[in-house]
Tab-separated table of C-alpha atoms in Angstrom:
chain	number	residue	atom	x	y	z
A	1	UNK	CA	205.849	76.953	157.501
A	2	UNK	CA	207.957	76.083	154.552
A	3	UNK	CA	206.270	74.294	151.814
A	4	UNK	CA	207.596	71.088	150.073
A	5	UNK	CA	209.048	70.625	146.936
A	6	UNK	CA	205.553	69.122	145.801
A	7	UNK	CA	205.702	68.033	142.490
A	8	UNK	CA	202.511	66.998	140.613
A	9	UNK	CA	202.857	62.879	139.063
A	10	UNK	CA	200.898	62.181	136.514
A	11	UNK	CA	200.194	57.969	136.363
A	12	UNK	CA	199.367	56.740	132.964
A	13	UNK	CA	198.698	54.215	130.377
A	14	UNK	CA	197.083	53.464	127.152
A	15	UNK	CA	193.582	53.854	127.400
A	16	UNK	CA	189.968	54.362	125.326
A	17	UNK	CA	188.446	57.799	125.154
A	18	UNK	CA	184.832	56.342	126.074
A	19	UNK	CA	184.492	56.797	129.213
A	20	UNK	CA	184.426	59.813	131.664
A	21	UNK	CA	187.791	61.444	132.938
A	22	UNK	CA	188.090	61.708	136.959
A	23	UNK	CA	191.326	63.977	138.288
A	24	UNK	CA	191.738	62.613	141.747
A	25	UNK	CA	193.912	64.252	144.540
A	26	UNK	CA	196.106	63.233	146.471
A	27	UNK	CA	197.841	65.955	147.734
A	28	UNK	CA	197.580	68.056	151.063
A	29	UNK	CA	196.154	70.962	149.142
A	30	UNK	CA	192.711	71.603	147.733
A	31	UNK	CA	193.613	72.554	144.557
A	32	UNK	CA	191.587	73.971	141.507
A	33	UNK	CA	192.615	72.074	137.926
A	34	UNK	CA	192.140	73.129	134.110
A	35	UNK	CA	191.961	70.614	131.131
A	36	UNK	CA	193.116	71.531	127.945
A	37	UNK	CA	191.110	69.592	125.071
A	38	UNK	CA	193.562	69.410	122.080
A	39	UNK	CA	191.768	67.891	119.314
A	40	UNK	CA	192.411	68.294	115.340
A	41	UNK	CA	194.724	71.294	116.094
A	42	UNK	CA	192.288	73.088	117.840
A	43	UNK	CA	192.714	73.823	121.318
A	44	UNK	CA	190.023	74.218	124.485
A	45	UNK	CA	190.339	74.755	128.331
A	46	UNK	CA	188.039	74.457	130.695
A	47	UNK	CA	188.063	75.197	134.668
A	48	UNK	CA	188.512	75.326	137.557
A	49	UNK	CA	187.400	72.099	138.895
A	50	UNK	CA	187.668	72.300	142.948
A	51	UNK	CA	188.899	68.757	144.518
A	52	UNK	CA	189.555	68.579	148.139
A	53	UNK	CA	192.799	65.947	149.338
A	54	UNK	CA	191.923	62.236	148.876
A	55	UNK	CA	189.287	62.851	146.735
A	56	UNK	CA	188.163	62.726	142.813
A	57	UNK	CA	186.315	65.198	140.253
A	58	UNK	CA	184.705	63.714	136.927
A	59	UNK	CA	185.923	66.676	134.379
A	60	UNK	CA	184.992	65.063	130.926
A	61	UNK	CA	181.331	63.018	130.557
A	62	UNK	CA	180.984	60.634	128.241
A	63	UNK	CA	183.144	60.278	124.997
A	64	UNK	CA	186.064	62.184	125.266
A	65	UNK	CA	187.755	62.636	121.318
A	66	UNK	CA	190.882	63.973	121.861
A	67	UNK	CA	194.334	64.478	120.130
A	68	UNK	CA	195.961	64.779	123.471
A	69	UNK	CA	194.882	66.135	126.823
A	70	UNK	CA	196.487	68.317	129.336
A	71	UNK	CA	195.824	69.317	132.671
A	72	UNK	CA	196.747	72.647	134.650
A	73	UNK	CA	196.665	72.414	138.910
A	74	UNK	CA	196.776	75.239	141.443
A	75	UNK	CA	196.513	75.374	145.201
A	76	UNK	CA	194.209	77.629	146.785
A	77	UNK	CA	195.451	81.038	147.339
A	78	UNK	CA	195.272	80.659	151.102
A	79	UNK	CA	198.430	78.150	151.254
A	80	UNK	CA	200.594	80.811	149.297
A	81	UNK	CA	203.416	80.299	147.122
A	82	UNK	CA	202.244	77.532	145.383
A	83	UNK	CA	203.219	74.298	146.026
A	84	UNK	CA	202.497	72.890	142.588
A	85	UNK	CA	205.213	73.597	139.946
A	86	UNK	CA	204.154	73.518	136.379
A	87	UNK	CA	207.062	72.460	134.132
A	88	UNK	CA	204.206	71.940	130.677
A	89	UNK	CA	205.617	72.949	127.408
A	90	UNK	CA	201.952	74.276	126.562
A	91	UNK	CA	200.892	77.848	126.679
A	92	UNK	CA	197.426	77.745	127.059
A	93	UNK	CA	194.596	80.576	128.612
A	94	UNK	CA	192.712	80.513	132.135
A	95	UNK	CA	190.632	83.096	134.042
A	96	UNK	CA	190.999	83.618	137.060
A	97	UNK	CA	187.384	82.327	138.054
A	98	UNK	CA	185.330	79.665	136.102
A	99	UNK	CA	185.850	79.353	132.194
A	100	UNK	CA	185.274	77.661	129.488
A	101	UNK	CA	187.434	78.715	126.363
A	102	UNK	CA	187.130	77.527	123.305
A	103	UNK	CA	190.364	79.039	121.291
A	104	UNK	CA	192.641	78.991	124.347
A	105	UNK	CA	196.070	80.078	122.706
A	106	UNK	CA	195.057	83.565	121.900
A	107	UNK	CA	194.639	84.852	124.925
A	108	UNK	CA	191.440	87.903	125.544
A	109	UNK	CA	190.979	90.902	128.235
A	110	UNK	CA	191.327	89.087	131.334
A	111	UNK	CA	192.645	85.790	130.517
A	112	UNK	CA	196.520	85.242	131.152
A	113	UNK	CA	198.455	81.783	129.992
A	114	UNK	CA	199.827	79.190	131.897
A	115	UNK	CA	201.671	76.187	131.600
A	116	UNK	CA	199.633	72.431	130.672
A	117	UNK	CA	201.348	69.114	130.785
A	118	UNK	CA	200.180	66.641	128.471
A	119	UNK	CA	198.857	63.287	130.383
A	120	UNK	CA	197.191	60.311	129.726
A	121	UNK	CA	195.252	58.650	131.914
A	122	UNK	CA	194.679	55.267	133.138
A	123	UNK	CA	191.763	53.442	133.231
A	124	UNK	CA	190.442	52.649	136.434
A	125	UNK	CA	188.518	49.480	137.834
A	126	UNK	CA	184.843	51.104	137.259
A	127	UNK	CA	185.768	51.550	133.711
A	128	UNK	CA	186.489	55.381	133.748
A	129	UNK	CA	189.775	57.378	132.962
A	130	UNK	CA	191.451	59.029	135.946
A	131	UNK	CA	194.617	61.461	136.391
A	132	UNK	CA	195.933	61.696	139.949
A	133	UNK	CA	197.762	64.373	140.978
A	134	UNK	CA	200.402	63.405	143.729
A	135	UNK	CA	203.083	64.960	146.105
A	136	UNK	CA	206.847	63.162	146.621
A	137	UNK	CA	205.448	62.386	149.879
A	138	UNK	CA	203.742	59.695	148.083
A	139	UNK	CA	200.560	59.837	150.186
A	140	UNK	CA	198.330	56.910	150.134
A	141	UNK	CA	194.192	58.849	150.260
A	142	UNK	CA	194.021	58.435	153.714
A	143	UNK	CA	196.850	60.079	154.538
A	144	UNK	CA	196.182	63.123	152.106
A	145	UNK	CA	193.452	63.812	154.123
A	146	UNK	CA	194.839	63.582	157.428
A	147	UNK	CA	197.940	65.782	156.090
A	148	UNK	CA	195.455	68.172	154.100
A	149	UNK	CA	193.921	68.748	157.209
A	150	UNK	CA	197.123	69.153	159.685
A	151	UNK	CA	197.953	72.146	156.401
A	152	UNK	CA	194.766	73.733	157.212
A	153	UNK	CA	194.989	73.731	161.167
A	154	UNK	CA	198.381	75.069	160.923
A	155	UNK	CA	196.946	78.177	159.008
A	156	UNK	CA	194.017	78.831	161.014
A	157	UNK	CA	196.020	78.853	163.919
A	158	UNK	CA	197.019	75.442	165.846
A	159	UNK	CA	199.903	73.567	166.279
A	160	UNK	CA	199.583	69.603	164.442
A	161	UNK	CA	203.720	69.537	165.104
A	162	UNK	CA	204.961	67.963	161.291
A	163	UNK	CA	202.396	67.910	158.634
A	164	UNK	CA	203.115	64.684	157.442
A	165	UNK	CA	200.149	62.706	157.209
A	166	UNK	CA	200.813	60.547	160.271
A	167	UNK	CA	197.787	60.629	163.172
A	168	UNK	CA	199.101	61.820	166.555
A	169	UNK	CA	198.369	63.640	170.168
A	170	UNK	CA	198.886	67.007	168.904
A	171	UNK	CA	197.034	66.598	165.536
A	172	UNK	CA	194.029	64.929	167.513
A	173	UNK	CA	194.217	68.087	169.855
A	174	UNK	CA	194.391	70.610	167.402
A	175	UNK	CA	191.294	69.350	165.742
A	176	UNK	CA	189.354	68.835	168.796
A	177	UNK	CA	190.005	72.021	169.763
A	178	UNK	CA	189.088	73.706	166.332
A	179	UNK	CA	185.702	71.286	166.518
A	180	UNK	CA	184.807	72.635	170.038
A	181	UNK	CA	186.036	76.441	168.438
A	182	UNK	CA	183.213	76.163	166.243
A	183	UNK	CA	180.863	73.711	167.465
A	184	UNK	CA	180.866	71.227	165.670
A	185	UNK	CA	180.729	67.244	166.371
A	186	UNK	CA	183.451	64.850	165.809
A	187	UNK	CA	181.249	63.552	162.590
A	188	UNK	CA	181.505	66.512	161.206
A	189	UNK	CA	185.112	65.661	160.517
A	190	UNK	CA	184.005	62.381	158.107
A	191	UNK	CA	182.076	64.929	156.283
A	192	UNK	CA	181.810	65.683	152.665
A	193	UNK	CA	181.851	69.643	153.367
A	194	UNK	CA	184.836	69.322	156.453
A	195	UNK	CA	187.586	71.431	154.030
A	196	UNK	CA	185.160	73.667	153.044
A	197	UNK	CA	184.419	74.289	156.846
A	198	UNK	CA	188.072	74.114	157.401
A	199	UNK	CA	188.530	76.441	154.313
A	200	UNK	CA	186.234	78.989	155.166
A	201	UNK	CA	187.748	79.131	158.888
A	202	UNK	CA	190.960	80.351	156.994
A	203	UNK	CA	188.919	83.447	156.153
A	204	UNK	CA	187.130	84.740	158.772
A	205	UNK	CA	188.900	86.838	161.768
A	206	UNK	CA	191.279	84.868	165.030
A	207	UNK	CA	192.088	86.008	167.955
A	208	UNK	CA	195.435	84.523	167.566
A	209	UNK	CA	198.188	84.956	164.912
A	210	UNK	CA	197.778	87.253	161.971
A	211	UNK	CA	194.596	87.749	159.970
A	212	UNK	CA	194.589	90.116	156.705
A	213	UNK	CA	190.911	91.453	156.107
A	214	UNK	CA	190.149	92.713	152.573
A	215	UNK	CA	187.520	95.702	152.905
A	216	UNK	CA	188.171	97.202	149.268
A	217	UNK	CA	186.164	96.519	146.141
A	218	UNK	CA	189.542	94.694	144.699
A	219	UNK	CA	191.116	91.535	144.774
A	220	UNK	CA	194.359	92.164	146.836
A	221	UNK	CA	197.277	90.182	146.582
A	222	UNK	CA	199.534	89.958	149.697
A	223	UNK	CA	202.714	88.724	151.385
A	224	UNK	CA	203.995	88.363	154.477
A	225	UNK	CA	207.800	88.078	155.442
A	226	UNK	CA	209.362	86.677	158.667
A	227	UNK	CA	212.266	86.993	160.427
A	228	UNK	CA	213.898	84.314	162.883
A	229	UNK	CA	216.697	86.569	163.982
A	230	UNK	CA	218.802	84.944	161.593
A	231	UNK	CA	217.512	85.504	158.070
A	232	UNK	CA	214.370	87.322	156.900
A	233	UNK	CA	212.055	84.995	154.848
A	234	UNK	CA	209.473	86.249	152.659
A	235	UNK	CA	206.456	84.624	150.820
A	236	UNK	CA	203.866	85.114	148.328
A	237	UNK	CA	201.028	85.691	146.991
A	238	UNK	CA	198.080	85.519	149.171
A	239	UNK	CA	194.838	85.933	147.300
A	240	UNK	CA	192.357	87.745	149.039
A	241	UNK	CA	188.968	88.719	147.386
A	242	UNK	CA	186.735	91.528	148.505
A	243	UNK	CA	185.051	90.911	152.235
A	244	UNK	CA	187.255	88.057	152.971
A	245	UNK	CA	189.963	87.692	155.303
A	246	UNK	CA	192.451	85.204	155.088
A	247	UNK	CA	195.104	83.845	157.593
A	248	UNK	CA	198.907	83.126	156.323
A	249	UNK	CA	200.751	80.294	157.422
A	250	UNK	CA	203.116	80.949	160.405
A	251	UNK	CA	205.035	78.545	161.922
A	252	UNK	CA	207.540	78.748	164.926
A	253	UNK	CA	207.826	81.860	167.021
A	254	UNK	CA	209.011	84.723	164.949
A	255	UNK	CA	211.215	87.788	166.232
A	256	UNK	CA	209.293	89.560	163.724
A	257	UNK	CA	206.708	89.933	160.713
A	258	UNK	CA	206.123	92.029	158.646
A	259	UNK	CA	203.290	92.095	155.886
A	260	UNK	CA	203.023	93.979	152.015
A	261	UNK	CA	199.864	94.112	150.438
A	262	UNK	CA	198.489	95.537	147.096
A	263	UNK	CA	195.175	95.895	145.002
A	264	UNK	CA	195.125	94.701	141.589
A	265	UNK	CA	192.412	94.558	139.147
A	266	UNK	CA	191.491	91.043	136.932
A	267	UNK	CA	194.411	90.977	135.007
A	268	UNK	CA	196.647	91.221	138.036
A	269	UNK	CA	198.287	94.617	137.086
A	270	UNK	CA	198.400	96.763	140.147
A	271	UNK	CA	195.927	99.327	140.746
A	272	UNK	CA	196.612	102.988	141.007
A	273	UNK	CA	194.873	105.792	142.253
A	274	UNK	CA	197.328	108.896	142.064
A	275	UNK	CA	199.784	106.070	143.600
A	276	UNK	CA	199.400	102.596	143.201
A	277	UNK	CA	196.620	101.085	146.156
A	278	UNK	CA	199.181	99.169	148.552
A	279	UNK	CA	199.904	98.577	152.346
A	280	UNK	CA	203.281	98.304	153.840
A	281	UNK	CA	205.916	99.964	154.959
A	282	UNK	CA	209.762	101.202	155.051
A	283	UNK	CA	211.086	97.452	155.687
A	284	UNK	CA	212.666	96.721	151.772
A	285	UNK	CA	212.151	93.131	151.139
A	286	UNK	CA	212.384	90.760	148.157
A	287	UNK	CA	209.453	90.027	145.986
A	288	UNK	CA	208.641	88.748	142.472
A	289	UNK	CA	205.439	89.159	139.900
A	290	UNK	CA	204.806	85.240	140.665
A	291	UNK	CA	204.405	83.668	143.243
A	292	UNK	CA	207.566	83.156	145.483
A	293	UNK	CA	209.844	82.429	148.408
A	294	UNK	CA	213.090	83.604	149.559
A	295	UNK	CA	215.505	83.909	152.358
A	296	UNK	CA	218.128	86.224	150.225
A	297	UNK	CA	216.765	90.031	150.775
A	298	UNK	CA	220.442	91.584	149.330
A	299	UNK	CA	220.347	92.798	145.504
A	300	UNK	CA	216.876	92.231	144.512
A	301	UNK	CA	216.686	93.443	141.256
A	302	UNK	CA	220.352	91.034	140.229
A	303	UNK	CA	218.266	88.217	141.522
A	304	UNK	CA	215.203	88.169	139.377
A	305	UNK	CA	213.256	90.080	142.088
A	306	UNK	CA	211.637	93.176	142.922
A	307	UNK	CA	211.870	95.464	146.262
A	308	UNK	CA	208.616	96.388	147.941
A	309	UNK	CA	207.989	98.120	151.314
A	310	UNK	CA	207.091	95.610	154.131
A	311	UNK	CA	205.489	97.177	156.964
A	312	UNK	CA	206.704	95.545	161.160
A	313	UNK	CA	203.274	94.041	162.624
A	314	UNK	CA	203.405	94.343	166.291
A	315	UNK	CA	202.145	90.613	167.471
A	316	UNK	CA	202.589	91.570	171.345
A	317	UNK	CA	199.336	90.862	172.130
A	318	UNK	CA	199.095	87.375	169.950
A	319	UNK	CA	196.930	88.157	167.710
A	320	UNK	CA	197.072	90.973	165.308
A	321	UNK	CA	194.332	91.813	162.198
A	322	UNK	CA	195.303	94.238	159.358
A	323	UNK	CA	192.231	95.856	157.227
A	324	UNK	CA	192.738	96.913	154.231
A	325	UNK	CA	190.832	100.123	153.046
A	326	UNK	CA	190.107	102.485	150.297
A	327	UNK	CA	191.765	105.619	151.102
């Protein structure tokens, strides 16, 4: 599956700084979000806030003094190379799990920067400030859901056809058949918790398709590269932390696939033992430090990427689960 060219809209206005601040979603990715608190030329961030499709996340209570404030978003590591471009002139620091920082443009051990954007957000009809993050699909909330859930099925394993926010026969059988794969009841669907569910499914072992299983004591990062007999496609990063497993998105039927994988410790610097802690193979494919996609695997290096060896995963028998291992 080939993601969008998502962009992130930020809707604003003049507004007071009195009331909370709600970032609301409507995109077809849970995504995690930072704030950046820029007040009197000191600068704080703050994160991540978790906030499923078609749904909000107060981030600020109360009075909110503020020179300006910014906002960071990232999809979860299970869609891959990230939807959500960041085009903010601010450097500011995150973690990679929950922070608060209060001097956020010196980063410290473990903290890397990232872009902000400055936004200012509208007020809405209940009186508090909200940011909404938004594809160029221009999805209305109902149809962020329904398209945040078609993303998800398509990962675990079942054909929706186009993810595109529209209600059909093969969405409707792809989650009845996920629903009856797990038992649970159509209601569950309506439920607060249903992309957690659906989340979680993305990291537990299938019988179909391929499933990476992290078994070390490290985060791994991987990617996964596909070729439809006319060009080889690869795609990154995959976060996987330690015990989980984690399903990429593949769409179509394939000639081939081939996966890379490598350990790397909380500042995202790869590990090494006497080598460096990796799975792949001889298969010399295009990657990059961030997170990418690319269909050019000639001159690597002239290109802004780096070469890393993808190993062939034989799918013959539809479903195929790689464990990766301390030596």
């Amino acid at each position: 599956m080939t993601l969008p060219a998502a962009v992130v809209s930020f809707f604003f206005s003049s507004a007071p700084a009195f009331a909370d601040l709600k970032i609301c979603n409507r995109m077809s990715y849970v995504v995690e979000a930072a704030i950046g608190i820029d007040d009197k030329a000191a600068t704080a961030t703050r994160g991540w806030f978790r906030i499923d499709p078609a749904t909000c996340r107060v981030v600020v209570q109360g009075t909110l003094t503020a020179d300006r404030i910014l906002l960071n978003a990232r999809a979860l590591g299970i869609y891959g190379a990230s939807p959500i471009p960041q085009n903010g002139n601010d450097m500011l620091c995150v973690a990679q799990d929950n922070f608060v920082i209060a001097a956020a443009r010196q980063c410290r051990g473990g903290q890397t920067q990232v872009p902000f954007t400055q936004v200012t957000p509208t007020q809405g009809d209940d009186g508090n400030l909200v940011t909404y993050l938004a594809e160029d699909s221009e999805y209305d909330d109902e149809q962020a859901r329904l398209a945040g859930i078609q993303r998800l099925l398509v990962i675990i394993g079942y054909d929706v056809g186009a993810i595109d926010g529209v209600d059909g026969p093969k969405t409707q059988a792809a989650l009845a058949a996920f629903l009856k794969s797990r038992g649970l009841s159509s209601d569950t669907v309506s439920s607060q918790n249903f992309f957690k569910t659906m989340v979680d499914a993305t990291q537990t072992p299938s019988a179909s398709g391929l499933t990476w299983c992290n078994d070390t004591p490290h985060k791994v990062m991987a990617a996964i590269a596909t070729d439809d007999g006319k060009s080889v496609t690869s795609r990154g990063w995959y976060r996987i932390d330690p015990g989980k497993c984690l399903h990429p998105d593949v769409s179509g039927q394939p000639k081939q696939i081939f996966s890379f994988a490598e350990a790397v410790d909380v500042d995202n610097r790869a590990i090494k033992k006497d080598k460096p802690l990796n799975w792949g193979g001889d298969k010399q494919l295009c990657t990059r430090e961030t997170k990418f996609e690319t269909n050019e695997q000639t001159d690597c290096a002239a290109r802004g990427f780096a070469a890393a060896g993808f190993g062939a995963v034989d799918m013959s028998s539809g479903g195929r689960t790689l464990r990766f291992a301390v030596p």
